[in-house]
PDB file of C-alpha atoms in Angstrom:
ATOM      1  CA  PRO J   1       2.602  41.814 -27.252  1.00 83.00           C
ATOM      2  CA  ALA J   2       2.968  37.660 -26.425  1.00 83.00           C
ATOM      3  CA  GLY J   3       5.840  38.473 -25.242  1.00 82.00           C
ATOM      4  CA  ILE J   4       5.252  41.037 -22.548  1.00 84.00           C
ATOM      5  CA  ILE J   5       2.114  38.841 -21.062  1.00 85.00           C
ATOM      6  CA  MET J   6       4.472  36.122 -20.864  1.00 81.00           C
ATOM      7  CA  ALA J   7       7.542  38.201 -19.042  1.00 78.00           C
ATOM      8  CA  GLY J   8       4.148  39.269 -16.754  1.00 80.00           C
ATOM      9  CA  LEU J   9       2.542  35.749 -15.521  1.00 84.00           C
ATOM     10  CA  LEU J  10       5.809  33.897 -15.901  1.00 83.00           C
ATOM     11  CA  VAL J  11       9.470  35.502 -15.576  1.00 84.00           C
ATOM     12  CA  TYR J  12       8.211  38.212 -12.694  1.00 85.00           C
ATOM     13  CA  PRO J  13       7.040  35.824 -10.381  1.00 85.00           C
ATOM     14  CA  ILE J  14      10.154  34.145 -10.590  1.00 86.00           C
ATOM     15  CA  VAL J  15      12.592  37.221 -10.130  1.00 87.00           C
ATOM     16  CA  ARG J  16      10.003  38.256  -7.231  1.00 86.00           C
ATOM     17  CA  GLY J  17      10.195  34.920  -5.338  1.00 86.00           C
ATOM     18  CA  ILE J  18      14.487  35.671  -5.603  1.00 89.00           C
ATOM     19  CA  THR J  19      14.052  39.062  -4.644  1.00 89.00           C
ATOM     20  CA  LEU J  20      12.103  37.689  -1.624  1.00 88.00           C
ATOM     21  CA  SER J  21      14.910  35.109  -0.493  1.00 89.00           C
ATOM     22  CA  PHE J  22      17.049  38.766  -0.008  1.00 91.00           C
ATOM     23  CA  PHE J  23      14.845  40.160   2.157  1.00 89.00           C
ATOM     24  CA  ASN J  24      13.721  38.795   6.324  1.00 87.00           C
ATOM     25  CA  THR J  25      10.012  39.523   5.864  1.00 84.00           C
ATOM     26  CA  ARG J  26       7.125  38.182   7.576  1.00 80.00           C
ATOM     27  CA  LEU J  27       3.729  36.682   5.679  1.00 73.00           C
ATOM     28  CA  LEU J  28       1.394  39.259   7.916  1.00 68.00           C
ATOM     29  CA  ARG J  29       4.246  41.808   8.105  1.00 71.00           C
ATOM     30  CA  TYR J  30       5.172  41.842   4.364  1.00 66.00           C
ATOM     31  CA  SER J  31       5.633  45.351   3.565  1.00 68.00           C
ATOM     32  CA  GLU J  32       7.481  46.087   6.848  1.00 72.00           C
ATOM     33  CA  GLY J  33      10.502  43.433   5.573  1.00 75.00           C
ATOM     34  CA  GLN J  34      14.494  44.005   5.612  1.00 85.00           C
ATOM     35  CA  PHE J  35      16.672  43.335   3.274  1.00 87.00           C
ATOM     36  CA  ILE J  36      19.094  41.003   4.572  1.00 88.00           C
ATOM     37  CA  GLY J  37      21.524  40.080   1.811  1.00 87.00           C
ATOM     38  CA  LEU J  38      22.601  36.703   1.105  1.00 90.00           C
ATOM     39  CA  ALA J  39      21.540  36.077   5.258  1.00 92.00           C
ATOM     40  CA  ASN J  40      19.075  33.268   4.873  1.00 91.00           C
ATOM     41  CA  TYR J  41      20.989  30.950   2.391  1.00 92.00           C
ATOM     42  CA  VAL J  42      24.117  30.658   4.799  1.00 92.00           C
ATOM     43  CA  ALA J  43      20.852  29.864   7.542  1.00 92.00           C
ATOM     44  CA  LEU J  44      20.442  26.927   4.965  1.00 91.00           C
ATOM     45  CA  GLY J  45      23.710  26.156   5.648  1.00 90.00           C
ATOM     46  CA  SER J  46      23.721  24.823   8.941  1.00 91.00           C
ATOM     47  CA  ASP J  47      19.501  24.261   8.664  1.00 91.00           C
ATOM     48  CA  PRO J  48      19.683  20.720   9.609  1.00 93.00           C
ATOM     49  CA  ALA J  49      15.555  20.976   7.707  1.00 92.00           C
ATOM     50  CA  PHE J  50      17.292  22.139   5.102  1.00 94.00           C
ATOM     51  CA  TRP J  51      19.381  19.356   4.483  1.00 94.00           C
ATOM     52  CA  ASN J  52      17.068  16.578   5.637  1.00 94.00           C
ATOM     53  CA  SER J  53      15.222  17.905   2.984  1.00 94.00           C
ATOM     54  CA  VAL J  54      17.894  17.668   0.231  1.00 94.00           C
ATOM     55  CA  SER J  55      17.957  14.573   1.164  1.00 94.00           C
ATOM     56  CA  VAL J  56      14.282  12.886   0.966  1.00 94.00           C
ATOM     57  CA  THR J  57      13.618  15.201  -2.367  1.00 93.00           C
ATOM     58  CA  PHE J  58      16.425  12.813  -4.100  1.00 93.00           C
ATOM     59  CA  THR J  59      15.796   9.599  -2.081  1.00 94.00           C
ATOM     60  CA  TYR J  60      12.209  10.803  -3.276  1.00 95.00           C
ATOM     61  CA  GLY J  61      12.618  11.392  -6.883  1.00 93.00           C
ATOM     62  CA  LEU J  62      15.974   7.689  -6.838  1.00 93.00           C
ATOM     63  CA  ALA J  63      13.154   5.351  -5.481  1.00 94.00           C
ATOM     64  CA  THR J  64      10.200   7.430  -7.214  1.00 94.00           C
ATOM     65  CA  MET J  65      11.795   7.172 -10.890  1.00 93.00           C
ATOM     66  CA  LEU J  66      13.090   3.506 -10.923  1.00 94.00           C
ATOM     67  CA  CYS J  67      10.236   1.900  -9.164  1.00 94.00           C
ATOM     68  CA  THR J  68       8.318   3.714 -12.090  1.00 94.00           C
ATOM     69  CA  TYR J  69      10.269   3.015 -15.463  1.00 93.00           C
ATOM     70  CA  GLY J  70      10.907  -0.789 -13.626  1.00 93.00           C
ATOM     71  CA  LEU J  71       6.819  -1.276 -13.849  1.00 93.00           C
ATOM     72  CA  GLY J  72       6.256   0.842 -16.982  1.00 92.00           C
ATOM     73  CA  LEU J  73       9.173  -1.214 -18.860  1.00 92.00           C
ATOM     74  CA  GLY J  74       7.665  -4.600 -17.563  1.00 91.00           C
ATOM     75  CA  PHE J  75       3.712  -3.511 -18.702  1.00 90.00           C
ATOM     76  CA  ALA J  76       5.414  -1.686 -22.136  1.00 90.00           C
ATOM     77  CA  LEU J  77       7.117  -5.255 -22.829  1.00 89.00           C
ATOM     78  CA  LEU J  78       3.766  -7.739 -22.097  1.00 87.00           C
ATOM     79  CA  LEU J  79       1.529  -5.028 -24.110  1.00 85.00           C
ATOM     80  CA  ASN J  80       3.964  -4.923 -26.771  1.00 85.00           C
ATOM     81  CA  ARG J  81       3.267  -8.688 -27.358  1.00 81.00           C
ATOM     82  CA  GLU J  82       0.109 -10.107 -29.157  1.00 78.00           C
ATOM     83  CA  ILE J  83      -2.438 -10.691 -27.079  1.00 76.00           C
ATOM     84  CA  PRO J  84      -5.938 -10.910 -27.062  1.00 77.00           C
ATOM     85  CA  GLY J  85      -7.862  -7.864 -25.361  1.00 74.00           C
ATOM     86  CA  ARG J  86      -4.471  -5.783 -25.765  1.00 73.00           C
ATOM     87  CA  GLY J  87      -6.350  -2.540 -26.586  1.00 75.00           C
ATOM     88  CA  PHE J  88      -8.749  -2.796 -23.805  1.00 78.00           C
ATOM     89  CA  ILE J  89      -6.335  -3.891 -21.296  1.00 79.00           C
ATOM     90  CA  ARG J  90      -4.270  -0.911 -23.047  1.00 77.00           C
ATOM     91  CA  THR J  91      -7.472   1.119 -21.710  1.00 78.00           C
ATOM     92  CA  LEU J  92      -7.672  -0.196 -18.111  1.00 81.00           C
ATOM     93  CA  PHE J  93      -3.556   0.908 -17.503  1.00 79.00           C
ATOM     94  CA  ILE J  94      -4.322   4.234 -18.248  1.00 81.00           C
ATOM     95  CA  MET J  95      -6.724   4.967 -16.046  1.00 81.00           C
ATOM     96  CA  PRO J  96      -4.083   5.572 -13.023  1.00 82.00           C
ATOM     97  CA  TRP J  97      -2.626   8.437 -14.668  1.00 80.00           C
ATOM     98  CA  ALA J  98      -6.607  10.216 -15.581  1.00 80.00           C
ATOM     99  CA  ILE J  99      -7.415   9.962 -11.885  1.00 84.00           C
ATOM    100  CA  PRO J 100      -6.809  13.718  -9.948  1.00 85.00           C
ATOM    101  CA  GLU J 101      -3.749  13.286  -7.251  1.00 85.00           C
ATOM    102  CA  VAL J 102      -5.645  14.708  -4.479  1.00 87.00           C
ATOM    103  CA  VAL J 103      -8.416  11.448  -5.633  1.00 89.00           C
ATOM    104  CA  ALA J 104      -6.409   9.295  -5.584  1.00 87.00           C
ATOM    105  CA  VAL J 105      -4.437  10.171  -2.228  1.00 89.00           C
ATOM    106  CA  MET J 106      -8.031  10.156  -0.522  1.00 90.00           C
ATOM    107  CA  ILE J 107      -8.172   6.816  -1.940  1.00 90.00           C
ATOM    108  CA  PHE J 108      -5.182   5.276  -1.086  1.00 91.00           C
ATOM    109  CA  VAL J 109      -4.859   7.263   2.184  1.00 91.00           C
ATOM    110  CA  TRP J 110      -8.065   5.141   3.056  1.00 91.00           C
ATOM    111  CA  MET J 111      -6.497   1.497   2.210  1.00 92.00           C
ATOM    112  CA  LEU J 112      -3.493   2.025   4.412  1.00 90.00           C
ATOM    113  CA  ASP J 113      -5.462   3.250   7.891  1.00 88.00           C
ATOM    114  CA  ALA J 114      -3.794   1.770  10.576  1.00 85.00           C
ATOM    115  CA  GLN J 115      -6.922   0.064  11.905  1.00 84.00           C
ATOM    116  CA  TYR J 116      -9.571  -0.169   8.513  1.00 84.00           C
ATOM    117  CA  GLY J 117      -7.225  -0.143   5.573  1.00 87.00           C
ATOM    118  CA  VAL J 118      -7.910  -2.750   3.210  1.00 91.00           C
ATOM    119  CA  ILE J 119      -3.848  -2.754   2.280  1.00 90.00           C
ATOM    120  CA  ASN J 120      -3.559  -3.962   5.856  1.00 89.00           C
ATOM    121  CA  TYR J 121      -6.131  -6.887   6.534  1.00 90.00           C
ATOM    122  CA  ALA J 122      -4.837  -8.284   2.995  1.00 91.00           C
ATOM    123  CA  LEU J 123      -1.369  -8.381   4.021  1.00 89.00           C
ATOM    124  CA  VAL J 124      -2.309  -9.916   7.724  1.00 90.00           C
ATOM    125  CA  GLU J 125      -4.857 -12.519   6.070  1.00 89.00           C
ATOM    126  CA  ALA J 126      -1.838 -13.679   4.097  1.00 89.00           C
ATOM    127  CA  GLY J 127       0.674 -14.082   6.974  1.00 88.00           C
ATOM    128  CA  ILE J 128       2.445 -11.265   5.173  1.00 87.00           C
ATOM    129  CA  LEU J 129       2.076  -9.445   8.485  1.00 84.00           C
ATOM    130  CA  SER J 130       1.327 -10.504  11.801  1.00 85.00           C
ATOM    131  CA  ALA J 131      -0.690  -6.851  12.704  1.00 86.00           C
ATOM    132  CA  PRO J 132      -1.356  -3.940  10.697  1.00 87.00           C
ATOM    133  CA  ALA J 133       1.139  -1.679   9.842  1.00 89.00           C
ATOM    134  CA  ALA J 134       1.347   1.958  10.413  1.00 89.00           C
ATOM    135  CA  TRP J 135       1.982   3.199   6.615  1.00 89.00           C
ATOM    136  CA  LEU J 136       1.634   6.437   6.948  1.00 89.00           C
ATOM    137  CA  THR J 137       2.713   7.532  10.260  1.00 88.00           C
ATOM    138  CA  SER J 138       5.460   5.807  10.608  1.00 88.00           C
ATOM    139  CA  ALA J 139       8.827   7.309   9.874  1.00 86.00           C
ATOM    140  CA  GLY J 140      10.204   4.124   8.410  1.00 88.00           C
ATOM    141  CA  LEU J 141       7.183   2.845   6.432  1.00 91.00           C
ATOM    142  CA  ALA J 142       5.879   6.927   5.312  1.00 92.00           C
ATOM    143  CA  MET J 143       8.693   6.942   2.282  1.00 93.00           C
ATOM    144  CA  PRO J 144       7.950   3.484   0.727  1.00 92.00           C
ATOM    145  CA  ALA J 145       4.430   4.125   0.851  1.00 92.00           C
ATOM    146  CA  LEU J 146       4.553   7.677  -0.732  1.00 93.00           C
ATOM    147  CA  VAL J 147       6.718   5.897  -3.484  1.00 93.00           C
ATOM    148  CA  LEU J 148       4.403   3.331  -3.831  1.00 92.00           C
ATOM    149  CA  VAL J 149       1.491   5.266  -4.677  1.00 92.00           C
ATOM    150  CA  THR J 150       3.531   7.839  -6.530  1.00 92.00           C
ATOM    151  CA  SER J 151       4.418   5.473  -8.878  1.00 92.00           C
ATOM    152  CA  TRP J 152       0.993   3.710  -9.376  1.00 91.00           C
ATOM    153  CA  GLN J 153      -0.127   7.444 -10.345  1.00 90.00           C
ATOM    154  CA  GLN J 154       2.596   7.666 -13.094  1.00 90.00           C
ATOM    155  CA  VAL J 155       3.567   4.054 -14.443  1.00 91.00           C
ATOM    156  CA  PRO J 156       0.858   4.899 -17.503  1.00 90.00           C
ATOM    157  CA  PHE J 157       2.132   7.439 -18.366  1.00 90.00           C
ATOM    158  CA  ALA J 158       5.641   6.125 -18.505  1.00 92.00           C
ATOM    159  CA  MET J 159       4.266   2.872 -19.928  1.00 91.00           C
ATOM    160  CA  LEU J 160       3.168   5.088 -22.982  1.00 90.00           C
ATOM    161  CA  ILE J 161       6.313   5.837 -23.631  1.00 91.00           C
ATOM    162  CA  LEU J 162       7.998   2.989 -23.640  1.00 92.00           C
ATOM    163  CA  LEU J 163       5.714   0.904 -25.226  1.00 90.00           C
ATOM    164  CA  ALA J 164       5.567   3.676 -28.335  1.00 88.00           C
ATOM    165  CA  GLY J 165       9.923   3.624 -27.515  1.00 90.00           C
ATOM    166  CA  LEU J 166       9.544  -0.450 -28.186  1.00 90.00           C
ATOM    167  CA  GLN J 167       7.499   0.380 -31.865  1.00 88.00           C
ATOM    168  CA  THR J 168      10.393   1.731 -33.229  1.00 88.00           C
ATOM    169  CA  ILE J 169      12.687  -1.380 -32.886  1.00 87.00           C
ATOM    170  CA  PRO J 170      12.809  -3.036 -36.131  1.00 87.00           C
ATOM    171  CA  ASP J 171      11.206  -6.851 -35.589  1.00 84.00           C
ATOM    172  CA  GLU J 172      14.297  -7.720 -37.981  1.00 87.00           C
ATOM    173  CA  GLN J 173      16.739  -6.903 -35.083  1.00 86.00           C
ATOM    174  CA  TYR J 174      15.336  -9.506 -32.525  1.00 84.00           C
ATOM    175  CA  GLU J 175      14.881 -11.713 -35.402  1.00 84.00           C
ATOM    176  CA  ALA J 176      18.393 -11.682 -36.717  1.00 88.00           C
ATOM    177  CA  ALA J 177      19.200 -11.408 -32.620  1.00 85.00           C
ATOM    178  CA  MET J 178      17.566 -15.024 -32.458  1.00 87.00           C
ATOM    179  CA  MET J 179      18.881 -16.633 -35.763  1.00 86.00           C
ATOM    180  CA  ASP J 180      22.403 -15.888 -33.807  1.00 82.00           C
ATOM    181  CA  GLY J 181      20.787 -17.669 -31.218  1.00 83.00           C
ATOM    182  CA  ALA J 182      20.454 -15.190 -28.393  1.00 81.00           C
ATOM    183  CA  GLY J 183      17.861 -15.949 -26.215  1.00 84.00           C
ATOM    184  CA  VAL J 184      15.166 -13.756 -24.380  1.00 83.00           C
ATOM    185  CA  PHE J 185      17.026 -11.830 -21.504  1.00 86.00           C
ATOM    186  CA  ARG J 186      20.226 -11.720 -24.494  1.00 88.00           C
ATOM    187  CA  ARG J 187      17.936 -10.326 -26.775  1.00 87.00           C
ATOM    188  CA  PHE J 188      16.431  -7.620 -24.093  1.00 87.00           C
ATOM    189  CA  ILE J 189      20.197  -6.827 -23.323  1.00 87.00           C
ATOM    190  CA  HIS J 190      21.490  -6.211 -26.962  1.00 86.00           C
ATOM    191  CA  VAL J 191      18.599  -4.969 -28.968  1.00 87.00           C
ATOM    192  CA  THR J 192      15.664  -3.974 -26.428  1.00 88.00           C
ATOM    193  CA  LEU J 193      17.684  -1.703 -24.329  1.00 86.00           C
ATOM    194  CA  PRO J 194      20.005  -0.122 -27.096  1.00 85.00           C
ATOM    195  CA  GLY J 195      16.884   0.717 -29.117  1.00 86.00           C
ATOM    196  CA  LEU J 196      15.008   2.637 -26.179  1.00 87.00           C
ATOM    197  CA  ARG J 197      18.216   4.438 -24.936  1.00 84.00           C
ATOM    198  CA  ALA J 198      16.709   7.935 -26.194  1.00 80.00           C
ATOM    199  CA  VAL J 199      13.219   7.062 -24.758  1.00 87.00           C
ATOM    200  CA  ASN J 200      14.955   6.251 -21.542  1.00 86.00           C
ATOM    201  CA  VAL J 201      17.275   9.459 -20.930  1.00 83.00           C
ATOM    202  CA  ILE J 202      13.990  11.352 -21.764  1.00 84.00           C
ATOM    203  CA  LEU J 203      11.902   9.890 -19.245  1.00 89.00           C
ATOM    204  CA  ILE J 204      13.968   9.133 -16.330  1.00 88.00           C
ATOM    205  CA  LEU J 205      14.943  12.806 -16.530  1.00 86.00           C
ATOM    206  CA  ILE J 206      10.942  14.332 -16.812  1.00 88.00           C
ATOM    207  CA  LEU J 207      10.422  11.569 -14.019  1.00 90.00           C
ATOM    208  CA  ILE J 208      13.148  12.998 -11.955  1.00 88.00           C
ATOM    209  CA  LEU J 209      11.811  16.366 -12.735  1.00 86.00           C
ATOM    210  CA  ASN J 210       7.998  15.544 -11.822  1.00 88.00           C
ATOM    211  CA  SER J 211       9.303  13.863  -8.245  1.00 89.00           C
ATOM    212  CA  PHE J 212      11.205  17.392  -7.619  1.00 87.00           C
ATOM    213  CA  ARG J 213       8.296  19.434  -7.898  1.00 86.00           C
ATOM    214  CA  ARG J 214       5.464  17.747  -6.234  1.00 89.00           C
ATOM    215  CA  VAL J 215       3.523  19.042  -3.780  1.00 89.00           C
ATOM    216  CA  THR J 216      -0.132  18.335  -4.016  1.00 88.00           C
ATOM    217  CA  MET J 217       0.397  14.454  -3.076  1.00 90.00           C
ATOM    218  CA  ILE J 218       2.891  14.527  -0.663  1.00 92.00           C
ATOM    219  CA  TYR J 219       1.000  17.462   1.452  1.00 91.00           C
ATOM    220  CA  ALA J 220      -2.066  15.457   0.997  1.00 89.00           C
ATOM    221  CA  MET J 221      -0.858  11.968   1.937  1.00 91.00           C
ATOM    222  CA  THR J 222       1.993  13.344   4.824  1.00 89.00           C
ATOM    223  CA  GLY J 223       2.179  16.894   5.011  1.00 87.00           C
ATOM    224  CA  GLY J 224       5.854  16.000   5.184  1.00 88.00           C
ATOM    225  CA  GLY J 225       5.710  13.930   8.040  1.00 85.00           C
ATOM    226  CA  PRO J 226       6.171  12.030  10.355  1.00 87.00           C
ATOM    227  CA  ALA J 227       8.823  13.621  11.774  1.00 87.00           C
ATOM    228  CA  ARG J 228       9.662  14.706   8.510  1.00 90.00           C
ATOM    229  CA  ALA J 229      10.790  11.355   6.856  1.00 92.00           C
ATOM    230  CA  THR J 230       9.105  12.494   3.974  1.00 93.00           C
ATOM    231  CA  GLU J 231       9.144  16.658   3.825  1.00 93.00           C
ATOM    232  CA  THR J 232      10.492  16.857   0.379  1.00 93.00           C
ATOM    233  CA  LEU J 233      11.947  20.699  -0.466  1.00 92.00           C
ATOM    234  CA  SER J 234       8.793  21.714  -1.916  1.00 91.00           C
ATOM    235  CA  ILE J 235       6.867  21.272   1.230  1.00 93.00           C
ATOM    236  CA  LEU J 236       9.516  22.377   3.223  1.00 93.00           C
ATOM    237  CA  THR J 237       9.208  25.385   1.312  1.00 91.00           C
ATOM    238  CA  TYR J 238       5.609  25.213   1.544  1.00 91.00           C
ATOM    239  CA  ASN J 239       5.485  24.656   5.542  1.00 90.00           C
ATOM    240  CA  VAL J 240       8.106  27.534   6.137  1.00 90.00           C
ATOM    241  CA  ALA J 241       5.942  29.655   3.844  1.00 88.00           C
ATOM    242  CA  PHE J 242       2.824  29.180   5.767  1.00 87.00           C
ATOM    243  CA  GLN J 243       2.998  27.857   8.544  1.00 86.00           C
ATOM    244  CA  TYR J 244       5.900  29.643   9.767  1.00 84.00           C
ATOM    245  CA  GLN J 245       5.668  32.733   7.820  1.00 85.00           C
ATOM    246  CA  ARG J 246       8.809  32.916   7.101  1.00 88.00           C
ATOM    247  CA  ILE J 247       8.812  34.514   3.515  1.00 89.00           C
ATOM    248  CA  GLY J 248      11.593  35.009   2.454  1.00 89.00           C
ATOM    249  CA  TYR J 249      13.250  31.839   3.953  1.00 91.00           C
ATOM    250  CA  ALA J 250      10.430  29.934   2.049  1.00 91.00           C
ATOM    251  CA  ALA J 251      11.976  31.593  -1.422  1.00 91.00           C
ATOM    252  CA  ALA J 252      15.605  31.085  -0.550  1.00 93.00           C
ATOM    253  CA  VAL J 253      15.144  27.613  -0.390  1.00 93.00           C
ATOM    254  CA  GLY J 254      12.064  27.528  -3.404  1.00 91.00           C
ATOM    255  CA  ALA J 255      15.494  29.392  -5.416  1.00 92.00           C
ATOM    256  CA  VAL J 256      17.160  26.908  -4.118  1.00 92.00           C
ATOM    257  CA  LEU J 257      15.358  24.089  -5.629  1.00 90.00           C
ATOM    258  CA  LEU J 258      14.527  26.310  -8.683  1.00 89.00           C
ATOM    259  CA  VAL J 259      18.792  25.944  -9.447  1.00 90.00           C
ATOM    260  CA  ILE J 260      18.545  22.421  -8.821  1.00 89.00           C
ATOM    261  CA  LEU J 261      15.539  21.824 -11.419  1.00 86.00           C
ATOM    262  CA  LEU J 262      17.486  23.944 -14.039  1.00 86.00           C
ATOM    263  CA  CYS J 263      20.062  21.951 -13.780  1.00 86.00           C
ATOM    264  CA  PHE J 264      17.967  18.957 -14.805  1.00 81.00           C
ATOM    265  CA  SER J 265      16.146  21.325 -17.482  1.00 80.00           C
ATOM    266  CA  LEU J 266      19.244  22.241 -19.197  1.00 83.00           C
ATOM    267  CA  ALA J 267      20.140  18.526 -19.218  1.00 79.00           C
ATOM    268  CA  TYR J 268      16.904  17.801 -20.531  1.00 75.00           C
ATOM    269  CA  PHE J 269      16.929  20.313 -23.829  1.00 76.00           C
ATOM    270  CA  PHE J 270      20.167  19.519 -24.186  1.00 78.00           C
ATOM    271  CA  LEU J 271      19.413  15.939 -24.972  1.00 72.00           C
ATOM    272  CA  ILE J 272      16.338  17.016 -26.959  1.00 70.00           C
ATOM    273  CA  ALA J 273      18.607  19.000 -28.918  1.00 71.00           C
ATOM    274  CA  ARG J 274      21.550  16.595 -29.411  1.00 70.00           C
ATOM    275  CA  ARG J 275      18.493  14.242 -30.619  1.00 62.00           C
ATOM    276  CA  SER J 276      16.779  16.319 -32.782  1.00 59.00           C
ATOM    277  CA  GLU J 277      20.177  17.004 -34.587  1.00 62.00           C
ATOM    278  CA  ALA J 278      20.935  12.881 -34.761  1.00 57.00           C
ATOM    279  CA  PRO J 279      21.226  11.403 -38.469  1.00 53.00           C
TER     280      PRO J 279
END
């Protein structure tokens, strides 16, 4: 019975979505859809908007992963040290992760406002900018702003994972490296990074998967604009389905995204299996 329920809730929608990708159907004329075979997939190959979304998706995923991992590792190294009030500081660092995405986006949309945003005010007063920047309406600035907001929301998760990994590295390895004359940088390269190898692979895959399937934050912040500068495959699927009402074509885009996520998921489960089998 549990398997039947799971199949109905999980498998059927996926199969139904893939089936729709072989039809030419509109949202308001759903029952009048016509079977067109692979025509939607053929159309994707010559659709500039689709290939732009593929490029934006990988750019967003890679940039977010690098930024999140770098900040998470830095904070994890800091909080792994014996400093006063470490427990309280850890609690503060976890707070962004607990804030709902929509709430966080609304806060940052106000902070990044071109006229009244506090971020522009601070940068202009500090002399970094000569005039307020249009962070969310400029094609060149929207993606960096989106990456920074996403990283801010994900850093606590990365920090906790990396902090847990750091605490599994024996202190004896650091002591032995210090006795051999290794400095801080060499200890980081030859002790810390190898000790985090298994954690790094899993964390990086999770961050990429989260970036590829993210919809709420991107749609609430930029809607995929300006000029499709932040239109990932997930946002393209939503826009094609509900703005242009092309359900079949949107299902084809979603099927391609499903295949990409499936590849990353298989790599994730393969690495988890290898880690569990390791002595």
